[in-house]
C-alpha cells in the first residue's frame, strides 16, 4: 500500500525539521568542509523531493503556495548528478528555502 498524503507530509516535515535544527548549529563555511553533514543534507533534500513527487495532485492543487515542483526538481538534480553535488546550492536551499517551506507545510491540514 502506498504511503498516505499524511505520511508523505510527515516525512517532508521530519526532514525539514532536521535541516532547520541542524543548520542552526553550523554556518556555510563549516558546512562546506563537513562531508558527513553535506551528505546528510543532500539525502534529506532527496527524501523531501521524493515524497513531494508522490503527493496527490489534489493536495498540490489545494496548496499552490507550496513549491512542490521545486522540491522535486532539487531531488532530481541530486539524484541524477552522478559525478558531484553542488553543495553550495544545497546550503543555499537549506538556509534560505527550507525554513519558509517548513512554515508553509505546517499550515497544511489534510
PDB file of C-alpha atoms in Angstrom:
ATOM      1  CA  UNK A   1       0.000   0.000   0.000  1.00  0.00           C
ATOM      2  CA  UNK A   2       1.460   3.393  -0.953  1.00  0.00           C
ATOM      3  CA  UNK A   3       2.004   5.970   1.778  1.00  0.00           C
ATOM      4  CA  UNK A   4      -0.906   8.282   2.526  1.00  0.00           C
ATOM      5  CA  UNK A   5      -0.663  12.032   1.896  1.00  0.00           C
ATOM      6  CA  UNK A   6      -0.422  12.466   5.679  1.00  0.00           C
ATOM      7  CA  UNK A   7       2.521  10.046   5.811  1.00  0.00           C
ATOM      8  CA  UNK A   8       4.258  11.814   2.928  1.00  0.00           C
ATOM      9  CA  UNK A   9       3.767  15.213   4.534  1.00  0.00           C
ATOM     10  CA  UNK A  10       5.105  13.811   7.816  1.00  0.00           C
ATOM     11  CA  UNK A  11       8.250  12.599   6.018  1.00  0.00           C
ATOM     12  CA  UNK A  12       8.765  16.029   4.471  1.00  0.00           C
ATOM     13  CA  UNK A  13       8.223  17.783   7.799  1.00  0.00           C
ATOM     14  CA  UNK A  14      10.575  15.365   9.530  1.00  0.00           C
ATOM     15  CA  UNK A  15      13.375  16.156   7.102  1.00  0.00           C
ATOM     16  CA  UNK A  16      12.743  19.909   7.186  1.00  0.00           C
ATOM     17  CA  UNK A  17      12.866  19.781  10.998  1.00  0.00           C
ATOM     18  CA  UNK A  18      16.251  18.072  10.869  1.00  0.00           C
ATOM     19  CA  UNK A  19      17.579  20.559   8.305  1.00  0.00           C
ATOM     20  CA  UNK A  20      16.331  23.652  10.141  1.00  0.00           C
ATOM     21  CA  UNK A  21      17.567  22.489  13.539  1.00  0.00           C
ATOM     22  CA  UNK A  22      20.931  21.195  12.367  1.00  0.00           C
ATOM     23  CA  UNK A  23      21.701  24.155  10.101  1.00  0.00           C
ATOM     24  CA  UNK A  24      21.150  26.469  13.083  1.00  0.00           C
ATOM     25  CA  UNK A  25      24.209  24.825  14.681  1.00  0.00           C
ATOM     26  CA  UNK A  26      26.598  25.493  11.798  1.00  0.00           C
ATOM     27  CA  UNK A  27      27.467  28.039   9.142  1.00  0.00           C
ATOM     28  CA  UNK A  28      28.184  27.815   5.434  1.00  0.00           C
ATOM     29  CA  UNK A  29      31.947  27.701   5.855  1.00  0.00           C
ATOM     30  CA  UNK A  30      31.785  24.803   8.320  1.00  0.00           C
ATOM     31  CA  UNK A  31      29.177  23.033   6.211  1.00  0.00           C
ATOM     32  CA  UNK A  32      31.397  23.208   3.133  1.00  0.00           C
ATOM     33  CA  UNK A  33      34.156  21.292   4.949  1.00  0.00           C
ATOM     34  CA  UNK A  34      31.928  18.710   6.674  1.00  0.00           C
ATOM     35  CA  UNK A  35      31.386  15.786   4.306  1.00  0.00           C
ATOM     36  CA  UNK A  36      29.042  13.923   6.662  1.00  0.00           C
ATOM     37  CA  UNK A  37      26.797  16.953   7.068  1.00  0.00           C
ATOM     38  CA  UNK A  38      26.874  17.618   3.305  1.00  0.00           C
ATOM     39  CA  UNK A  39      25.741  14.090   2.556  1.00  0.00           C
ATOM     40  CA  UNK A  40      23.077  14.185   5.276  1.00  0.00           C
ATOM     41  CA  UNK A  41      21.595  17.428   3.948  1.00  0.00           C
ATOM     42  CA  UNK A  42      21.639  16.155   0.372  1.00  0.00           C
ATOM     43  CA  UNK A  43      19.896  12.949   1.472  1.00  0.00           C
ATOM     44  CA  UNK A  44      17.244  14.920   3.351  1.00  0.00           C
ATOM     45  CA  UNK A  45      16.575  17.010   0.246  1.00  0.00           C
ATOM     46  CA  UNK A  46      16.279  13.803  -1.794  1.00  0.00           C
ATOM     47  CA  UNK A  47      13.712  12.415   0.659  1.00  0.00           C
ATOM     48  CA  UNK A  48      11.760  15.684   0.577  1.00  0.00           C
ATOM     49  CA  UNK A  49      11.735  15.652  -3.219  1.00  0.00           C
ATOM     50  CA  UNK A  50      10.715  12.011  -3.474  1.00  0.00           C
ATOM     51  CA  UNK A  51       7.860  12.491  -1.013  1.00  0.00           C
ATOM     52  CA  UNK A  52       6.755  15.664  -2.832  1.00  0.00           C
ATOM     53  CA  UNK A  53       6.570  13.743  -6.115  1.00  0.00           C
ATOM     54  CA  UNK A  54       4.154  11.278  -4.509  1.00  0.00           C
ATOM     55  CA  UNK A  55       1.811  13.885  -3.008  1.00  0.00           C
ATOM     56  CA  UNK A  56      -1.501  13.588  -4.894  1.00  0.00           C
ATOM     57  CA  UNK A  57      -2.319  16.331  -7.408  1.00  0.00           C
ATOM     58  CA  UNK A  58      -5.462  17.202  -5.459  1.00  0.00           C
ATOM     59  CA  UNK A  59      -3.329  18.146  -2.443  1.00  0.00           C
ATOM     60  CA  UNK A  60      -0.862  20.079  -4.596  1.00  0.00           C
ATOM     61  CA  UNK A  61      -3.704  21.971  -6.285  1.00  0.00           C
ATOM     62  CA  UNK A  62      -5.256  22.769  -2.905  1.00  0.00           C
ATOM     63  CA  UNK A  63      -1.916  24.197  -1.717  1.00  0.00           C
ATOM     64  CA  UNK A  64      -0.347  26.154  -4.587  1.00  0.00           C
ATOM     65  CA  UNK A  65       1.625  28.222  -2.064  1.00  0.00           C
ATOM     66  CA  UNK A  66       3.901  25.205  -1.591  1.00  0.00           C
ATOM     67  CA  UNK A  67       6.670  24.853  -4.173  1.00  0.00           C
ATOM     68  CA  UNK A  68       6.062  21.159  -4.879  1.00  0.00           C
ATOM     69  CA  UNK A  69       7.861  21.233  -8.241  1.00  0.00           C
ATOM     70  CA  UNK A  70      10.920  22.930  -6.759  1.00  0.00           C
ATOM     71  CA  UNK A  71      11.185  20.125  -4.190  1.00  0.00           C
ATOM     72  CA  UNK A  72      11.004  17.513  -6.939  1.00  0.00           C
ATOM     73  CA  UNK A  73      13.493  19.333  -9.164  1.00  0.00           C
ATOM     74  CA  UNK A  74      16.049  19.557  -6.353  1.00  0.00           C
ATOM     75  CA  UNK A  75      15.707  15.820  -5.774  1.00  0.00           C
ATOM     76  CA  UNK A  76      16.249  15.172  -9.478  1.00  0.00           C
ATOM     77  CA  UNK A  77      19.355  17.378  -9.536  1.00  0.00           C
ATOM     78  CA  UNK A  78      20.826  15.491  -6.598  1.00  0.00           C
ATOM     79  CA  UNK A  79      19.911  12.003  -7.787  1.00  0.00           C
ATOM     80  CA  UNK A  80      20.957  12.422 -11.409  1.00  0.00           C
ATOM     81  CA  UNK A  81      24.159  14.384 -10.891  1.00  0.00           C
ATOM     82  CA  UNK A  82      26.382  11.335 -10.537  1.00  0.00           C
ATOM     83  CA  UNK A  83      29.800  12.988 -10.553  1.00  0.00           C
ATOM     84  CA  UNK A  84      29.412  15.567  -7.867  1.00  0.00           C
ATOM     85  CA  UNK A  85      26.904  17.588  -5.936  1.00  0.00           C
ATOM     86  CA  UNK A  86      26.788  21.367  -5.793  1.00  0.00           C
ATOM     87  CA  UNK A  87      26.960  21.685  -2.021  1.00  0.00           C
ATOM     88  CA  UNK A  88      26.813  25.484  -2.223  1.00  0.00           C
ATOM     89  CA  UNK A  89      23.355  25.037  -3.777  1.00  0.00           C
ATOM     90  CA  UNK A  90      22.450  22.517  -1.060  1.00  0.00           C
ATOM     91  CA  UNK A  91      23.475  25.014   1.632  1.00  0.00           C
ATOM     92  CA  UNK A  92      21.584  27.881  -0.025  1.00  0.00           C
ATOM     93  CA  UNK A  93      18.463  25.741  -0.275  1.00  0.00           C
ATOM     94  CA  UNK A  94      18.678  24.649   3.351  1.00  0.00           C
ATOM     95  CA  UNK A  95      19.499  28.117   4.683  1.00  0.00           C
ATOM     96  CA  UNK A  96      17.060  30.122   2.538  1.00  0.00           C
ATOM     97  CA  UNK A  97      14.210  27.948   1.317  1.00  0.00           C
ATOM     98  CA  UNK A  98      13.682  25.160   3.827  1.00  0.00           C
ATOM     99  CA  UNK A  99      12.682  27.320   6.846  1.00  0.00           C
ATOM    100  CA  UNK A 100       9.996  29.143   4.807  1.00  0.00           C
ATOM    101  CA  UNK A 101       8.820  25.903   3.237  1.00  0.00           C
ATOM    102  CA  UNK A 102       8.569  24.256   6.656  1.00  0.00           C
ATOM    103  CA  UNK A 103       6.359  27.050   7.987  1.00  0.00           C
ATOM    104  CA  UNK A 104       4.046  26.791   4.975  1.00  0.00           C
ATOM    105  CA  UNK A 105       3.875  22.991   5.227  1.00  0.00           C
ATOM    106  CA  UNK A 106       2.988  23.156   8.919  1.00  0.00           C
ATOM    107  CA  UNK A 107      -0.178  25.050   7.974  1.00  0.00           C
ATOM    108  CA  UNK A 108      -1.488  22.207   5.803  1.00  0.00           C
ATOM    109  CA  UNK A 109      -4.297  20.196   7.313  1.00  0.00           C
ATOM    110  CA  UNK A 110      -5.155  17.083   5.317  1.00  0.00           C
TER     111      UNK A 110
END
